[in-house]
Structures are given as structure tokens and as C-alpha cells.
């Protein structure tokens, strides 16, 4: 049996999935890895542990399907997470600085005079979220005399899969670094100079689909497997959701939530706090662009209820608890634990709960948490409407929390748009598999279009007056989250 192997390297775990010709899952393997929080607002991973868990699950999933022939590998990864290693030894010189990490906010503040330049060329805002500032911090804090290599997680995995022979990234990951001109699809010397980054450190840039390299010998997986697809996780999910026409959009609910809307062959300049990014590049086709909104804390807020407050034992328990009350009883939760992303871009905002009374219970807080996930996404959807001039016909959803029916109904109600849940929740890994499979003629575009199916559609049913009241409460709570003085007086 022939199959495509998707390596899905995420923020909290490494996963590997085998897909057959029908796009069905043959087997899955997953391993979590350690999170490091050296200081408030800092988040780090061990690059070696990322690699060890990823190659481990790759070998594990292949072993689960006796006789399987892996015809190609597709890679999708947590984006912006930054690694620097020595080319000669292949040794990482510091823990990876994770996309959630906010330590470089001051570096961003020092570079505000270049903000328009960064926006025009990269489509990004100048924020600690992106790789360029993290790379600058690493160069300032590690001892380095040798020949250094920089990469996001995709580059690190390809380097290891090829035993150091290939240093490459794809256009989607490059477009998240603040060093890449998304219009010319090339590293930008002026932006590199602003950050003090030598271009010799940077990986070559390739298309998202097409032959990139082959697996080396000596690994616990077969040698000679083509690595033929690479895309950052959100772009891979957009492709896996088959949002292939301008105006189609998806939302992935994970640690954070990421809304991405296809804008076709044009990079739309945002005036409402969105990011312009490359969606994918397939050889012999025009580059595809997208607008993106990044919500930093959604699923992580549920984890906080579980681990920080102990009001639920399992993340999945939140649905029943929240459904046990008809509303949040005026409680509003802004989970700005690491600042606010799109469309606010306020790294100094902090988590805030308003509307507490003696009548507030854990159930009201649980419901307010689900509402916060939906309300943050609604802020992004509204910015997309304003920037694109397009009224979305539907929002396709995936990710772990999309299994929560109450959350999906709240999303449909608060955004006033149909929410369509795909029949498979593995759209991120599937998107990477599709990119690899197209490159080796395992699938045609027509075949993969036919594989996408909706599992359930949630229609808006909240009355306008109730929605307007919720949005007003949310906007007032946002003011408190952004203003320490108001929080102190509240």
C-alpha cells in the first residue's frame, strides 16, 4: 500500500500521520515534549527534543502499517519559532525561542522608525511574534565563532532528515520572519541589515510543493523518501480545507486561533491590523496570498482553567460545564496572557476578567472562556471584512477545539456567519500531505477537491440585540485589558 507521510510538528507535540489515496488516515502517532518558561513571557523548546520526538513518531507510524510504501513526506510546523545551530556540528546553540515568546518586545520598540518599511515589504507588523526579532536576540546572547545557520522548525527538521546536507525553508515559513520580501519572494538585504543578520545564515527558499530533498540513510525511517511538501501550519490548514479561491477562509482552533483568508494572486495591504502573507507556492502556478489574523490564546485559556484554576479535570470538560448555564451572567474574560494579537497588536495587554459578582460561578467563567475564543476570532473576521471588502459566505473550521459544539455555535452566533466543520479535523497535516502528494503525482488537484466534505454546519441563531450587547461588553473589557490603570482602579 502506498501512502503519504505528514510530519506535523506543533507547539506542544510532534505528530506523524499516514494518509492513503482517499485522504483517509491510516495511522497516527504523537508525542508531547517539554515546555520551558524561564521568565514571565518567555517560552522555549529543546530543538533536540523536537527532532527526537518527530523522528520517533515518524518511525512509529510507519511501523503501525506493515508493508506500507511511503512515496513522499509533507512537513508542516509551528511557525516563527526560531533555532540557530552550528553548521559544522549540527548542534543547536540555544533552546528554540517559541512563537509565543514576548521577550523581544523592546527590540520592536527600538525599531519603530522602520515599521512602515517592514509592513510594505513583509506584510507583517513589527512584533515579537515573528522570527527576526527572536534571531536578533539569539545573536546577542549566544557565543558563536563558527558558521551559523538559522531556521524555523521546518528548516531544522529538513536539516536533520538529510543529515545536514540541505538547509532550506519554503515561502510560507520565510514570509513569517520579517526578513522576507513577500512580493519578490526573496530575502531582503535591507531588512537583514536592520536586524544585523548575515544572509549567509539564511536557508534557501523553495516552493511549498515540489521535490526538496530525500531522507538520508542511518535514520529510523527508510532512506530516499522524497521530501516534497512544506508549509507553515496555518497555510497548510488553508490548503487542507481547500480554501483555494479568493474569499474563502478557515479558522484553526489550537493553542491559539488563526484565521486565514485566501486573497488569490494579490497581497492585500491591511489597514485593520491583519497580516499579509504567502499562502502557498506551487510550481508553474501563480503565488497564492492570504490575509491572516493571529489570536495568541484560545485553547491555552482552557488549559489555564484546567491547570491554573483546577475547575475542570480535562479540557473536554469545558463544554458540559459551560452548557450548564444559559449565559455568562455578565462575566467577560479577555485571555491576554501574552498580550493581544490581531487586530490589536498590544504586547503589554494582560488577562482580564470583568463583571464578577457573588453570583458568578465556575460555569459562568467556563462559558465566558468559550465566548472569548469566539469573540477574539470575530474581531479578526470583522477586520477581514473591512480590508477585503468581502462578506464571507462561511467560515471553515478545524483544530482540536472545533469538536466543541457549543463553541462552534457561539462562533456562528457572535460572528453572524455559518460555521462549517470539516469531516476530518486533521486538515493541517492533510494540507502538508496534499502539497507533497501533488508533487509526486499521488493526487491531482481535482481528486483532492473531491475529498473535502463538511461534517456539520452551525447556523447563526442569536438575536441581534443579544449579539450587540455581547459585543459591547467585550469592547469594554478590552479597554481594561489594554490599560493597567483601569485594571488597578476596577
Short mmCIF file of C-alpha atoms in Angstrom, two decimals:
data_model
loop_
_atom_site.label_atom_id
_atom_site.label_comp_id
_atom_site.label_asym_id
_atom_site.label_seq_id
_atom_site.Cartn_x
_atom_site.Cartn_y
_atom_site.Cartn_z
CA UNK A 1 0.00 0.00 0.00
CA UNK A 2 1.28 3.46 -0.93
CA UNK A 3 0.85 6.42 1.40
CA UNK A 4 1.98 9.97 2.12
CA UNK A 5 3.63 10.68 5.46
CA UNK A 6 2.77 14.02 7.05
CA UNK A 7 5.04 15.32 9.79
CA UNK A 8 3.04 17.77 11.91
CA UNK A 9 5.41 19.49 14.30
CA UNK A 10 3.31 21.58 16.69
CA UNK A 11 3.76 23.78 19.71
CA UNK A 12 3.15 21.10 22.32
CA UNK A 13 3.66 17.83 20.45
CA UNK A 14 5.14 16.18 17.38
CA UNK A 15 2.76 14.08 15.30
CA UNK A 16 3.05 11.85 12.26
CA UNK A 17 0.11 10.71 10.11
CA UNK A 18 -0.09 8.36 7.15
CA UNK A 19 -2.71 9.18 4.51
CA UNK A 20 -3.96 6.86 1.79
CA UNK A 21 -5.15 7.79 -1.72
CA UNK A 22 -8.60 8.68 -0.40
CA UNK A 23 -7.14 11.16 2.08
CA UNK A 24 -8.09 8.81 4.91
CA UNK A 25 -5.91 8.38 7.98
CA UNK A 26 -4.13 5.03 8.06
CA UNK A 27 -2.30 5.61 11.34
CA UNK A 28 -1.32 8.37 13.76
CA UNK A 29 1.47 8.68 16.31
CA UNK A 30 2.03 11.58 18.69
CA UNK A 31 4.44 12.57 21.45
CA UNK A 32 4.40 15.64 23.65
CA UNK A 33 7.59 17.45 24.58
CA UNK A 34 8.64 19.77 27.36
CA UNK A 35 7.76 23.46 27.52
CA UNK A 36 10.24 25.81 29.20
CA UNK A 37 9.24 29.15 30.78
CA UNK A 38 12.50 30.69 32.04
CA UNK A 39 10.88 34.06 32.80
CA UNK A 40 7.38 35.54 32.57
CA UNK A 41 6.51 35.91 28.89
CA UNK A 42 9.36 33.64 27.74
CA UNK A 43 8.65 30.30 26.06
CA UNK A 44 11.33 27.87 24.85
CA UNK A 45 11.66 24.37 23.39
CA UNK A 46 14.61 21.99 23.20
CA UNK A 47 15.47 21.65 19.46
CA UNK A 48 16.90 18.17 20.01
CA UNK A 49 13.70 17.06 21.73
CA UNK A 50 11.67 18.47 18.82
CA UNK A 51 13.74 16.35 16.45
CA UNK A 52 13.77 13.23 18.61
CA UNK A 53 10.01 13.25 19.11
CA UNK A 54 9.34 13.97 15.43
CA UNK A 55 11.58 11.25 14.01
CA UNK A 56 10.32 8.92 16.73
CA UNK A 57 6.66 9.28 15.75
CA UNK A 58 7.59 9.03 12.07
CA UNK A 59 9.18 5.63 12.67
CA UNK A 60 6.32 4.62 14.95
CA UNK A 61 3.56 5.42 12.47
CA UNK A 62 5.30 3.59 9.61
CA UNK A 63 5.65 0.53 11.82
CA UNK A 64 1.90 0.59 12.50
CA UNK A 65 1.12 -0.17 8.83
CA UNK A 66 3.11 -3.27 7.79
CA UNK A 67 4.25 -3.19 4.17
CA UNK A 68 3.37 0.47 3.64
CA UNK A 69 5.39 2.30 0.97
CA UNK A 70 5.88 5.96 1.83
CA UNK A 71 6.06 7.75 -1.50
CA UNK A 72 6.64 11.26 -0.11
CA UNK A 73 6.86 13.31 3.06
CA UNK A 74 5.00 16.56 3.70
CA UNK A 75 6.09 18.77 6.59
CA UNK A 76 4.01 21.31 8.47
CA UNK A 77 5.22 23.13 11.53
CA UNK A 78 4.69 25.67 14.26
CA UNK A 79 5.73 28.90 12.60
CA UNK A 80 8.06 31.71 13.73
CA UNK A 81 9.77 29.50 16.34
CA UNK A 82 13.46 30.24 15.90
CA UNK A 83 16.51 27.96 16.05
CA UNK A 84 20.21 28.73 15.49
CA UNK A 85 22.74 25.94 15.06
CA UNK A 86 26.37 25.36 14.12
CA UNK A 87 26.65 24.10 10.54
CA UNK A 88 29.79 22.09 11.26
CA UNK A 89 28.47 20.19 14.26
CA UNK A 90 24.71 20.44 13.68
CA UNK A 91 24.39 21.41 17.34
CA UNK A 92 21.71 23.90 18.33
CA UNK A 93 23.32 26.76 20.24
CA UNK A 94 20.31 27.68 22.38
CA UNK A 95 16.83 26.46 23.07
CA UNK A 96 14.34 27.35 20.36
CA UNK A 97 12.52 30.61 21.06
CA UNK A 98 8.84 29.83 20.52
CA UNK A 99 6.39 31.95 18.55
CA UNK A 100 4.52 32.76 21.78
CA UNK A 101 7.63 34.28 23.38
CA UNK A 102 7.41 38.03 24.10
CA UNK A 103 10.98 38.76 25.26
CA UNK A 104 11.77 40.83 22.18
CA UNK A 105 9.03 43.46 22.61
CA UNK A 106 11.69 46.03 23.49
CA UNK A 107 13.63 45.25 20.31
CA UNK A 108 10.45 46.00 18.37
CA UNK A 109 10.01 49.29 20.24
CA UNK A 110 13.56 50.29 19.30
CA UNK A 111 12.85 49.71 15.60
CA UNK A 112 9.55 51.59 15.28
CA UNK A 113 11.05 54.04 12.78
CA UNK A 114 11.22 51.13 10.32
CA UNK A 115 7.64 49.97 10.88
CA UNK A 116 6.30 51.12 7.50
CA UNK A 117 9.22 49.51 5.67
CA UNK A 118 8.57 46.17 7.37
CA UNK A 119 4.86 46.38 6.68
CA UNK A 120 5.31 47.24 2.99
CA UNK A 121 7.84 44.51 2.23
CA UNK A 122 6.91 41.67 4.56
CA UNK A 123 3.16 42.23 5.05
CA UNK A 124 3.75 41.86 8.80
CA UNK A 125 3.58 44.17 11.78
CA UNK A 126 6.73 44.78 13.79
CA UNK A 127 6.05 42.43 16.68
CA UNK A 128 7.86 39.99 18.95
CA UNK A 129 5.75 37.21 17.42
CA UNK A 130 7.96 36.94 14.34
CA UNK A 131 11.33 35.28 13.85
CA UNK A 132 13.53 38.27 13.01
CA UNK A 133 13.43 39.76 16.48
CA UNK A 134 14.00 36.35 18.06
CA UNK A 135 17.01 35.76 15.83
CA UNK A 136 18.46 39.15 16.79
CA UNK A 137 18.08 38.25 20.48
CA UNK A 138 19.81 34.90 19.97
CA UNK A 139 22.73 36.52 18.16
CA UNK A 140 23.08 38.93 21.08
CA UNK A 141 23.03 36.21 23.72
CA UNK A 142 24.89 33.18 22.39
CA UNK A 143 28.62 32.67 21.95
CA UNK A 144 29.28 31.98 18.30
CA UNK A 145 32.50 31.76 16.35
CA UNK A 146 31.55 29.18 13.74
CA UNK A 147 29.40 29.10 10.64
CA UNK A 148 25.86 29.60 11.91
CA UNK A 149 22.58 28.52 10.40
CA UNK A 150 19.18 29.97 11.20
CA UNK A 151 15.94 28.19 10.61
CA UNK A 152 12.34 27.85 11.61
CA UNK A 153 11.27 24.37 12.68
CA UNK A 154 10.75 23.14 9.10
CA UNK A 155 14.36 24.02 8.25
CA UNK A 156 15.62 22.25 11.38
CA UNK A 157 13.71 19.08 10.53
CA UNK A 158 14.87 19.03 6.90
CA UNK A 159 18.47 19.60 8.02
CA UNK A 160 18.20 16.60 10.35
CA UNK A 161 16.32 14.42 7.85
CA UNK A 162 19.11 14.99 5.31
CA UNK A 163 21.98 14.66 7.81
CA UNK A 164 22.91 18.30 7.31
CA UNK A 165 23.05 18.26 3.53
CA UNK A 166 20.10 20.58 2.88
CA UNK A 167 19.37 23.94 4.50
CA UNK A 168 16.05 25.13 3.10
CA UNK A 169 12.69 26.63 4.01
CA UNK A 170 9.57 27.24 1.97
CA UNK A 171 7.97 30.57 1.05
CA UNK A 172 5.24 30.32 3.69
CA UNK A 173 7.66 29.96 6.59
CA UNK A 174 10.05 32.54 5.13
CA UNK A 175 7.18 35.00 4.94
CA UNK A 176 6.86 34.90 8.75
CA UNK A 177 10.37 36.08 9.59
CA UNK A 178 10.31 39.88 9.00
CA UNK A 179 13.31 39.26 6.70
CA UNK A 180 11.48 38.22 3.52
CA UNK A 181 10.01 40.38 0.76
CA UNK A 182 6.71 38.64 0.01
CA UNK A 183 6.24 40.49 -3.28
CA UNK A 184 9.58 39.46 -4.78
CA UNK A 185 9.69 36.18 -2.79
CA UNK A 186 13.29 36.69 -1.70
CA UNK A 187 15.29 37.54 1.40
CA UNK A 188 15.60 41.32 1.72
CA UNK A 189 19.16 42.64 2.30
CA UNK A 190 17.95 45.90 3.86
CA UNK A 191 15.73 44.17 6.38
CA UNK A 192 18.52 41.72 7.23
CA UNK A 193 20.87 44.65 7.81
CA UNK A 194 18.41 46.33 10.18
CA UNK A 195 18.41 43.19 12.33
CA UNK A 196 22.14 42.61 11.87
CA UNK A 197 21.56 39.22 10.29
CA UNK A 198 24.11 37.85 7.83
CA UNK A 199 22.39 36.48 4.74
CA UNK A 200 24.78 33.51 4.84
CA UNK A 201 22.82 32.24 7.86
CA UNK A 202 19.56 32.03 5.97
CA UNK A 203 18.16 28.92 4.29
CA UNK A 204 17.46 28.68 0.59
CA UNK A 205 13.80 29.28 -0.20
CA UNK A 206 11.73 26.77 -2.15
CA UNK A 207 8.12 26.33 -3.27
CA UNK A 208 5.63 24.71 -0.91
CA UNK A 209 5.18 21.76 -3.26
CA UNK A 210 7.88 20.03 -5.30
CA UNK A 211 10.95 17.88 -4.77
CA UNK A 212 13.09 19.38 -2.00
CA UNK A 213 15.38 16.60 -0.76
CA UNK A 214 15.49 12.91 0.15
CA UNK A 215 15.76 11.33 3.56
CA UNK A 216 19.31 10.29 4.43
CA UNK A 217 20.50 6.84 5.42
CA UNK A 218 21.03 5.99 9.06
CA UNK A 219 17.65 7.25 10.25
CA UNK A 220 14.92 5.07 11.81
CA UNK A 221 12.82 5.63 8.68
CA UNK A 222 13.68 4.48 5.14
CA UNK A 223 16.28 6.39 3.15
CA UNK A 224 15.47 8.02 -0.16
CA UNK A 225 11.92 9.18 0.62
CA UNK A 226 11.26 12.46 -1.23
CA UNK A 227 10.52 15.45 0.98
CA UNK A 228 8.06 17.10 -1.40
CA UNK A 229 5.80 19.43 0.58
CA UNK A 230 6.44 22.09 3.22
CA UNK A 231 4.14 24.75 4.65
CA UNK A 232 3.63 26.52 7.93
CA UNK A 233 0.77 25.07 9.90
CA UNK A 234 -1.85 27.71 9.14
CA UNK A 235 -1.13 27.80 5.42
CA UNK A 236 -1.20 24.01 5.36
CA UNK A 237 -4.60 24.06 7.06
CA UNK A 238 -5.91 26.57 4.49
CA UNK A 239 -4.78 24.22 1.72
CA UNK A 240 -6.16 21.17 3.53
CA UNK A 241 -9.51 22.91 3.96
CA UNK A 242 -9.50 23.52 0.20
CA UNK A 243 -9.87 27.26 0.59
CA UNK A 244 -8.35 27.60 -2.87
CA UNK A 245 -10.36 30.56 -4.17
CA UNK A 246 -10.13 34.21 -3.16
CA UNK A 247 -12.57 35.00 -0.37
CA UNK A 248 -12.58 31.55 1.24
CA UNK A 249 -11.45 31.43 4.87
CA UNK A 250 -10.70 28.98 7.67
CA UNK A 251 -10.11 29.16 11.40
CA UNK A 252 -7.89 26.67 13.24
CA UNK A 253 -8.52 26.38 16.97
CA UNK A 254 -5.41 25.24 18.79
CA UNK A 255 -3.22 26.77 21.49
CA UNK A 256 -4.12 29.99 19.72
CA UNK A 257 -6.53 30.53 16.87
CA UNK A 258 -5.53 31.50 13.37
CA UNK A 259 -7.91 32.82 10.77
CA UNK A 260 -6.65 32.86 7.20
CA UNK A 261 -8.46 34.12 4.11
CA UNK A 262 -7.30 33.39 0.58
CA UNK A 263 -6.78 36.63 -1.40
CA UNK A 264 -5.65 34.99 -4.64
CA UNK A 265 -2.69 36.31 -6.61
CA UNK A 266 -2.63 39.65 -4.79
CA UNK A 267 -1.12 40.51 -1.43
CA UNK A 268 -3.75 42.72 0.17
CA UNK A 269 -2.30 45.52 2.31
CA UNK A 270 -4.21 45.58 5.59
CA UNK A 271 -5.41 48.76 7.24
CA UNK A 272 -7.02 46.95 10.18
CA UNK A 273 -4.21 45.06 11.87
CA UNK A 274 -4.18 41.93 9.72
CA UNK A 275 -1.11 40.28 8.25
CA UNK A 276 -0.48 39.79 4.54
CA UNK A 277 1.30 36.52 3.96
CA UNK A 278 2.10 33.94 1.31
CA UNK A 279 -0.48 31.15 1.38
CA UNK A 280 1.50 28.73 -0.80
CA UNK A 281 3.56 28.41 -3.96
CA UNK A 282 3.06 25.52 -6.36
CA UNK A 283 5.45 25.29 -9.34
CA UNK A 284 4.08 26.65 -12.62
CA UNK A 285 1.22 28.39 -10.81
CA UNK A 286 0.93 31.98 -9.53
CA UNK A 287 1.85 32.51 -5.90
CA UNK A 288 -1.21 32.49 -3.67
CA UNK A 289 -1.52 35.12 -0.93
CA UNK A 290 -3.66 35.42 2.17
CA UNK A 291 -4.80 37.74 4.93
CA UNK A 292 -4.26 36.35 8.40
CA UNK A 293 -5.31 37.15 11.92
CA UNK A 294 -3.49 35.61 14.86
CA UNK A 295 -5.18 35.15 18.24
CA UNK A 296 -2.48 34.15 20.69
CA UNK A 297 -4.53 32.49 23.44
CA UNK A 298 -7.63 30.40 22.82
CA UNK A 299 -7.10 26.71 23.66
CA UNK A 300 -4.44 27.85 26.12
CA UNK A 301 -7.19 29.63 28.07
CA UNK A 302 -8.98 26.31 28.51
CA UNK A 303 -5.70 24.78 29.67
CA UNK A 304 -5.47 27.58 32.26
CA UNK A 305 -8.91 26.69 33.62
CA UNK A 306 -7.66 23.11 33.93
CA UNK A 307 -4.10 23.58 35.16
CA UNK A 308 -4.15 27.03 36.75
CA UNK A 309 -7.56 27.10 38.42
CA UNK A 310 -8.43 23.41 38.55
CA UNK A 311 -12.09 23.96 37.71
CA UNK A 312 -12.04 21.21 35.07
CA UNK A 313 -10.06 17.96 35.00
CA UNK A 314 -9.85 17.60 31.23
CA UNK A 315 -10.00 20.24 28.50
CA UNK A 316 -13.01 18.48 27.00
CA UNK A 317 -14.94 19.01 30.26
CA UNK A 318 -15.41 22.70 29.48
CA UNK A 319 -18.31 22.12 27.08
CA UNK A 320 -20.59 20.45 29.63
CA UNK A 321 -19.66 22.95 32.34
CA UNK A 322 -20.27 25.95 30.09
CA UNK A 323 -23.52 24.46 28.79
CA UNK A 324 -24.85 24.07 32.33
CA UNK A 325 -25.68 27.81 32.34
CA UNK A 326 -27.62 29.74 29.73
CA UNK A 327 -25.21 32.70 29.62
CA UNK A 328 -22.07 34.03 31.28
CA UNK A 329 -24.05 36.14 33.79
CA UNK A 330 -22.16 39.27 32.73
CA UNK A 331 -18.70 37.73 33.16
CA UNK A 332 -16.29 38.66 30.37
CA UNK A 333 -12.83 37.10 30.09
CA UNK A 334 -10.05 38.57 27.94
CA UNK A 335 -7.31 35.88 27.94
CA UNK A 336 -4.45 38.24 27.03
CA UNK A 337 -1.84 36.17 28.87
CA UNK A 338 0.84 37.03 26.29
CA UNK A 339 -0.62 40.29 25.02
CA UNK A 340 -3.17 40.71 22.26
CA UNK A 341 -2.61 39.80 18.63
CA UNK A 342 -4.77 40.73 15.65
CA UNK A 343 -6.22 43.33 15.26
CA UNK A 344 -4.95 44.99 18.46
CA UNK A 345 -1.23 44.12 18.50
CA UNK A 346 -0.72 45.13 22.11
CA UNK A 347 2.13 43.12 23.68
CA UNK A 348 1.56 44.84 27.02
CA UNK A 349 -2.11 43.87 27.45
CA UNK A 350 -2.79 41.28 30.12
CA UNK A 351 -5.51 38.81 31.01
CA UNK A 352 -8.60 40.44 32.47
CA UNK A 353 -11.93 39.25 33.90
CA UNK A 354 -14.74 41.77 34.27
CA UNK A 355 -18.33 41.57 35.50
CA UNK A 356 -17.68 39.37 38.52
CA UNK A 357 -20.38 39.25 41.18
CA UNK A 358 -21.16 36.91 44.08
CA UNK A 359 -23.44 35.09 41.68
CA UNK A 360 -20.57 34.20 39.32
CA UNK A 361 -19.63 30.52 39.26
CA UNK A 362 -17.06 28.32 37.58
CA UNK A 363 -19.69 27.55 34.93
CA UNK A 364 -20.04 31.24 34.09
CA UNK A 365 -16.27 31.57 33.77
CA UNK A 366 -16.15 28.47 31.56
CA UNK A 367 -18.83 29.93 29.28
CA UNK A 368 -17.05 33.29 29.23
CA UNK A 369 -13.89 31.45 28.14
CA UNK A 370 -15.65 29.89 25.16
CA UNK A 371 -17.21 33.24 24.33
CA UNK A 372 -13.75 34.85 24.49
CA UNK A 373 -12.42 32.38 21.93
CA UNK A 374 -15.30 33.22 19.60
CA UNK A 375 -15.16 36.97 20.26
CA UNK A 376 -11.43 37.21 19.56
CA UNK A 377 -12.00 35.39 16.27
CA UNK A 378 -14.89 37.69 15.48
CA UNK A 379 -12.60 40.71 15.87
CA UNK A 380 -10.37 39.19 13.20
CA UNK A 381 -13.28 38.37 10.90
CA UNK A 382 -14.50 41.95 11.11
CA UNK A 383 -11.04 43.23 10.15
CA UNK A 384 -11.03 40.83 7.19
CA UNK A 385 -14.38 42.15 6.01
CA UNK A 386 -13.11 45.72 6.16
CA UNK A 387 -9.78 45.02 4.44
CA UNK A 388 -11.06 42.76 1.68
CA UNK A 389 -14.49 44.21 1.09
CA UNK A 390 -15.75 40.61 1.01
CA UNK A 391 -18.66 39.32 3.05
CA UNK A 392 -17.68 35.75 3.85
CA UNK A 393 -20.26 33.13 2.94
CA UNK A 394 -18.96 30.70 5.54
CA UNK A 395 -16.07 30.01 7.89
CA UNK A 396 -14.45 26.58 7.65
CA UNK A 397 -13.10 25.36 10.98
CA UNK A 398 -10.67 22.75 12.24
CA UNK A 399 -8.32 22.08 15.13
CA UNK A 400 -8.95 20.35 18.43
CA UNK A 401 -11.47 22.82 19.86
CA UNK A 402 -13.60 22.69 16.71
CA UNK A 403 -15.01 19.46 18.16
CA UNK A 404 -16.71 21.59 20.83
CA UNK A 405 -20.28 22.04 19.54
CA UNK A 406 -21.10 24.84 21.97
CA UNK A 407 -18.02 26.81 20.92
CA UNK A 408 -18.87 26.38 17.24
CA UNK A 409 -22.45 27.56 17.84
CA UNK A 410 -21.16 30.57 19.79
CA UNK A 411 -18.79 31.33 16.92
CA UNK A 412 -21.62 31.25 14.41
CA UNK A 413 -23.82 33.39 16.69
CA UNK A 414 -21.26 36.05 17.60
CA UNK A 415 -19.78 36.34 14.10
CA UNK A 416 -23.21 36.03 12.46
CA UNK A 417 -21.87 33.67 9.81
CA UNK A 418 -22.31 29.94 9.08
CA UNK A 419 -19.53 27.85 10.61
CA UNK A 420 -18.66 24.68 8.70
CA UNK A 421 -16.76 21.89 10.43
CA UNK A 422 -14.81 19.62 8.11
CA UNK A 423 -15.33 15.87 8.22
CA UNK A 424 -11.68 15.47 9.18
CA UNK A 425 -10.06 17.51 11.93
CA UNK A 426 -6.61 16.64 10.55
CA UNK A 427 -6.67 19.39 7.95
CA UNK A 428 -3.24 20.82 8.84
CA UNK A 429 -1.42 17.52 8.36
CA UNK A 430 -3.63 16.73 5.38
CA UNK A 431 -2.66 20.03 3.73
CA UNK A 432 1.03 19.14 4.04
CA UNK A 433 0.28 15.67 2.66
CA UNK A 434 -1.62 17.17 -0.27
CA UNK A 435 1.28 19.50 -1.12
CA UNK A 436 3.68 16.54 -1.14
CA UNK A 437 1.25 14.23 -2.92
CA UNK A 438 0.64 16.65 -5.78
CA UNK A 439 4.40 16.97 -6.29
CA UNK A 440 4.84 13.20 -6.78
CA UNK A 441 1.57 12.71 -8.72
CA UNK A 442 -0.02 10.73 -5.88
CA UNK A 443 -3.07 13.00 -6.24
CA UNK A 444 -4.36 15.52 -8.74
CA UNK A 445 -5.92 18.79 -7.62
CA UNK A 446 -9.29 17.55 -8.84
CA UNK A 447 -9.01 14.41 -6.72
CA UNK A 448 -8.23 16.27 -3.52
CA UNK A 449 -11.02 18.81 -4.15
CA UNK A 450 -13.45 15.88 -4.23
CA UNK A 451 -12.18 14.57 -0.88
CA UNK A 452 -13.20 17.61 1.19
CA UNK A 453 -16.53 17.17 2.97
CA UNK A 454 -18.45 19.06 5.65
CA UNK A 455 -19.33 17.16 8.81
CA UNK A 456 -21.69 19.78 10.30
CA UNK A 457 -22.76 23.37 9.67
CA UNK A 458 -23.67 25.68 12.56
CA UNK A 459 -26.08 28.45 11.56
CA UNK A 460 -26.35 31.77 13.46
CA UNK A 461 -29.38 31.89 15.74
CA UNK A 462 -28.57 34.65 18.26
CA UNK A 463 -30.84 37.71 18.15
CA UNK A 464 -29.25 40.96 17.01
CA UNK A 465 -29.89 42.74 20.31
CA UNK A 466 -28.20 39.99 22.30
CA UNK A 467 -25.24 39.93 19.92
CA UNK A 468 -24.85 43.71 20.11
CA UNK A 469 -24.89 43.59 23.91
CA UNK A 470 -22.22 40.88 23.96
CA UNK A 471 -20.01 42.83 21.59
CA UNK A 472 -20.38 45.98 23.69
CA UNK A 473 -19.38 44.09 26.87
CA UNK A 474 -16.40 42.63 25.02
CA UNK A 475 -15.19 46.02 23.79
CA UNK A 476 -15.38 47.44 27.33
CA UNK A 477 -13.38 44.50 28.70
CA UNK A 478 -10.74 45.00 26.00
CA UNK A 479 -10.22 48.57 27.22
CA UNK A 480 -9.48 47.22 30.69
CA UNK A 481 -7.09 44.56 29.36
CA UNK A 482 -5.14 47.20 27.45
CA UNK A 483 -4.99 49.75 30.28
CA UNK A 484 -3.19 48.82 33.52
CA UNK A 485 -4.53 51.93 35.23
CA UNK A 486 -8.11 50.90 34.61
CA UNK A 487 -7.34 47.39 35.85
CA UNK A 488 -5.90 48.84 39.05
CA UNK A 489 -8.97 51.02 39.68
CA UNK A 490 -11.50 48.34 38.68
#
